[in-house]
Amino acid sequence: SPPTRRRASGRKSMRLRYSSNARDRRRYCWPTCMALGPQNELYVIQYKVSGILEYRRTLQGYTYRRTLVSEENYTSPEGIVCAHGSLYVASVEHGTISRLTLEGKLIERAQAATGLRPQFWILWGMCASPEKKRLLIAAHIDDGNGGDYRRPTVHNSGRILCFDLEADGSFWKDS
């Protein structure tokens, strides 16, 4: 298992418990973002395995429980938020925000930015506003890289996109 770091107060930091099973170890590579759920469960997204991993809090730390979803829409996740009894996941590769149940079922999916020029925004992270009325998404414009998010942009194009939510957490819709 990985070394445990100590905080300044001398307490142990929480750590994810690793499986001794070699097949399970592939789940524990390159996490990109995480969010705490309503029961203190930890949701982790990563590049090595497409999908959302769920960890449960135990006396020893966080222990892997299950993979909620694993599909092509979550190959390049760069943001996860737990709010309104749902998980919101940002996909850098597709430029979308997906809303899922806490069981991993898709509720809805939308483009993070519609009607804005240029058409493709590259998403780099996400959090909910304090009142949970919108998602705040760090993004930059694809300025000619053809959507290749791994290549740096030529211009300073960083922005914070605001993605409005309805009171029940569903995506805001024009009336």
CSV table of C-alpha atoms in Angstrom, one decimal:
chain,number,residue,atom,x,y,z
A,1,SER,CA,0.0,0.0,0.0
A,2,PRO,CA,1.1,3.6,-0.6
A,3,PRO,CA,3.0,5.5,2.2
A,4,THR,CA,0.8,7.4,4.6
A,5,ARG,CA,1.5,11.1,4.9
A,6,ARG,CA,1.1,12.8,8.3
A,7,ARG,CA,-0.7,16.1,8.7
A,8,ALA,CA,0.9,18.9,10.7
A,9,SER,CA,-1.2,18.0,13.7
A,10,GLY,CA,0.4,14.5,13.6
A,11,ARG,CA,-2.9,12.7,12.7
A,12,LYS,CA,-2.9,10.2,9.8
A,13,SER,CA,-4.4,11.4,6.6
A,14,MET,CA,-7.2,9.3,5.1
A,15,ARG,CA,-6.1,6.9,2.3
A,16,LEU,CA,-7.7,4.7,-0.2
A,17,ARG,CA,-7.3,1.0,0.5
A,18,TYR,CA,-5.6,-0.9,-2.2
A,19,SER,CA,-6.6,-4.4,-3.2
A,20,SER,CA,-4.0,-7.2,-3.2
A,21,ASN,CA,-5.8,-8.7,-6.2
A,22,ALA,CA,-3.7,-7.8,-9.4
A,23,ARG,CA,-6.9,-7.6,-11.5
A,24,ASP,CA,-8.4,-5.0,-9.1
A,25,ARG,CA,-5.2,-2.9,-9.0
A,26,ARG,CA,-5.9,-1.4,-12.4
A,27,ARG,CA,-8.7,0.6,-10.8
A,28,TYR,CA,-6.3,2.7,-8.8
A,29,CYS,CA,-4.4,4.7,-11.5
A,30,TRP,CA,-4.4,8.4,-12.4
A,31,PRO,CA,-7.4,9.9,-10.5
A,32,THR,CA,-8.4,13.3,-11.9
A,33,CYS,CA,-11.2,14.5,-9.6
A,34,MET,CA,-13.3,13.4,-6.6
A,35,ALA,CA,-16.5,14.4,-4.8
A,36,LEU,CA,-18.0,13.4,-1.4
A,37,GLY,CA,-21.5,12.0,-1.5
A,38,PRO,CA,-24.3,12.5,1.0
A,39,GLN,CA,-23.3,9.5,3.2
A,40,ASN,CA,-19.5,10.4,3.1
A,41,GLU,CA,-18.9,8.0,0.2
A,42,LEU,CA,-16.1,9.1,-2.1
A,43,TYR,CA,-16.7,9.2,-5.9
A,44,VAL,CA,-13.5,9.2,-8.0
A,45,ILE,CA,-13.0,9.6,-11.7
A,46,GLN,CA,-9.8,8.7,-13.5
A,47,TYR,CA,-8.2,8.1,-16.9
A,48,LYS,CA,-6.9,4.6,-16.5
A,49,VAL,CA,-10.3,3.0,-16.2
A,50,SER,CA,-13.2,4.9,-17.8
A,51,GLY,CA,-16.0,5.5,-15.4
A,52,ILE,CA,-16.8,6.5,-11.8
A,53,LEU,CA,-15.4,4.6,-8.8
A,54,GLU,CA,-17.2,4.5,-5.5
A,55,TYR,CA,-15.4,4.2,-2.2
A,56,ARG,CA,-17.0,3.7,1.2
A,57,ARG,CA,-15.7,5.2,4.4
A,58,THR,CA,-14.4,2.6,6.9
A,59,LEU,CA,-12.4,2.8,10.1
A,60,GLN,CA,-9.3,2.2,8.0
A,61,GLY,CA,-10.0,4.9,5.4
A,62,TYR,CA,-11.8,4.6,2.1
A,63,THR,CA,-12.3,1.2,0.6
A,64,TYR,CA,-13.3,0.5,-3.0
A,65,ARG,CA,-16.9,-0.6,-3.3
A,66,ARG,CA,-17.8,-0.6,-7.0
A,67,THR,CA,-17.5,0.9,-10.4
A,68,LEU,CA,-20.7,2.9,-11.0
A,69,VAL,CA,-20.4,3.4,-14.7
A,70,SER,CA,-17.7,2.5,-17.3
A,71,GLU,CA,-18.3,3.6,-20.8
A,72,GLU,CA,-16.9,5.7,-23.6
A,73,ASN,CA,-18.6,8.9,-22.4
A,74,TYR,CA,-16.3,8.9,-19.4
A,75,THR,CA,-13.0,8.3,-21.1
A,76,SER,CA,-11.6,11.7,-20.2
A,77,PRO,CA,-13.3,12.9,-17.1
A,78,GLU,CA,-12.2,16.2,-15.7
A,79,GLY,CA,-14.8,17.2,-13.1
A,80,ILE,CA,-17.3,15.6,-10.8
A,81,VAL,CA,-19.8,17.2,-8.4
A,82,CYS,CA,-22.3,15.5,-6.0
A,83,ALA,CA,-25.4,17.7,-5.5
A,84,HIS,CA,-29.2,17.4,-5.6
A,85,GLY,CA,-28.8,13.6,-5.0
A,86,SER,CA,-27.0,13.3,-8.4
A,87,LEU,CA,-23.5,13.1,-9.8
A,88,TYR,CA,-22.5,15.6,-12.5
A,89,VAL,CA,-19.5,14.6,-14.6
A,90,ALA,CA,-17.6,16.8,-17.1
A,91,SER,CA,-16.1,15.1,-20.1
A,92,VAL,CA,-13.1,17.0,-21.6
A,93,GLU,CA,-13.2,14.8,-24.7
A,94,HIS,CA,-16.9,15.3,-25.5
A,95,GLY,CA,-17.5,18.8,-24.1
A,96,THR,CA,-20.5,17.5,-22.2
A,97,ILE,CA,-21.9,17.5,-18.7
A,98,SER,CA,-23.7,14.3,-17.6
A,99,ARG,CA,-26.1,14.0,-14.7
A,100,LEU,CA,-26.3,10.6,-13.2
A,101,THR,CA,-28.1,9.0,-10.3
A,102,LEU,CA,-26.0,7.9,-7.3
A,103,GLU,CA,-26.4,4.4,-8.7
A,104,GLY,CA,-24.8,5.5,-12.0
A,105,LYS,CA,-27.8,5.7,-14.3
A,106,LEU,CA,-27.8,8.5,-16.8
A,107,ILE,CA,-30.5,11.1,-16.1
A,108,GLU,CA,-29.5,13.7,-18.8
A,109,ARG,CA,-26.5,14.9,-20.8
A,110,ALA,CA,-25.9,18.3,-22.4
A,111,GLN,CA,-23.2,20.3,-24.1
A,112,ALA,CA,-21.5,22.5,-21.5
A,113,ALA,CA,-21.6,25.6,-23.7
A,114,THR,CA,-24.2,26.0,-26.5
A,115,GLY,CA,-24.6,29.0,-28.7
A,116,LEU,CA,-21.1,30.3,-27.9
A,117,ARG,CA,-18.4,30.7,-30.5
A,118,PRO,CA,-16.3,28.7,-31.0
A,119,GLN,CA,-18.4,25.6,-30.8
A,120,PHE,CA,-15.9,23.5,-28.8
A,121,TRP,CA,-14.9,24.3,-25.2
A,122,ILE,CA,-12.4,22.1,-23.5
A,123,LEU,CA,-13.5,21.5,-19.9
A,124,TRP,CA,-10.9,21.2,-17.1
A,125,GLY,CA,-12.7,21.0,-13.8
A,126,MET,CA,-16.0,21.7,-12.1
A,127,CYS,CA,-17.6,22.6,-8.8
A,128,ALA,CA,-21.1,23.6,-7.6
A,129,SER,CA,-21.9,27.2,-6.5
A,130,PRO,CA,-22.5,27.5,-2.8
A,131,GLU,CA,-26.3,27.6,-3.2
A,132,LYS,CA,-26.1,24.6,-5.7
A,133,LYS,CA,-28.0,26.6,-8.4
A,134,ARG,CA,-25.2,26.3,-11.0
A,135,LEU,CA,-22.1,24.4,-12.0
A,136,LEU,CA,-19.0,26.4,-12.4
A,137,ILE,CA,-16.7,24.9,-15.1
A,138,ALA,CA,-13.1,25.8,-15.8
A,139,ALA,CA,-12.7,25.7,-19.6
A,140,HIS,CA,-10.7,27.1,-22.5
A,141,ILE,CA,-11.5,27.5,-26.2
A,142,ASP,CA,-10.2,25.1,-28.8
A,143,ASP,CA,-8.3,27.5,-30.9
A,144,GLY,CA,-7.5,25.4,-33.9
A,145,ASN,CA,-6.3,22.2,-32.3
A,146,GLY,CA,-9.3,20.3,-33.6
A,147,GLY,CA,-10.5,19.4,-30.1
A,148,ASP,CA,-7.1,17.9,-29.1
A,149,TYR,CA,-7.2,18.9,-25.4
A,150,ARG,CA,-3.6,17.7,-24.9
A,151,ARG,CA,-2.1,20.5,-27.0
A,152,PRO,CA,-1.7,24.0,-25.5
A,153,THR,CA,-3.7,26.8,-26.9
A,154,VAL,CA,-2.1,29.7,-28.8
A,155,HIS,CA,-4.1,32.4,-27.0
A,156,ASN,CA,-5.1,33.0,-23.4
A,157,SER,CA,-8.6,31.6,-23.7
A,158,GLY,CA,-9.4,30.4,-20.1
A,159,ARG,CA,-12.9,31.0,-18.8
A,160,ILE,CA,-15.3,30.0,-16.1
A,161,LEU,CA,-18.6,28.8,-17.6
A,162,CYS,CA,-21.7,28.9,-15.6
A,163,PHE,CA,-24.1,26.1,-16.1
A,164,ASP,CA,-27.5,26.9,-14.5
A,165,LEU,CA,-29.5,24.2,-12.7
A,166,GLU,CA,-33.2,24.0,-11.9
A,167,ALA,CA,-34.3,23.7,-8.2
A,168,ASP,CA,-34.4,19.9,-8.5
A,169,GLY,CA,-30.9,19.8,-10.0
A,170,SER,CA,-32.0,19.2,-13.6
A,171,PHE,CA,-30.3,21.2,-16.4
A,172,TRP,CA,-31.7,24.7,-16.9
A,173,LYS,CA,-33.9,24.9,-20.0
A,174,ASP,CA,-35.2,27.8,-22.0
A,175,SER,CA,-39.0,28.2,-21.7
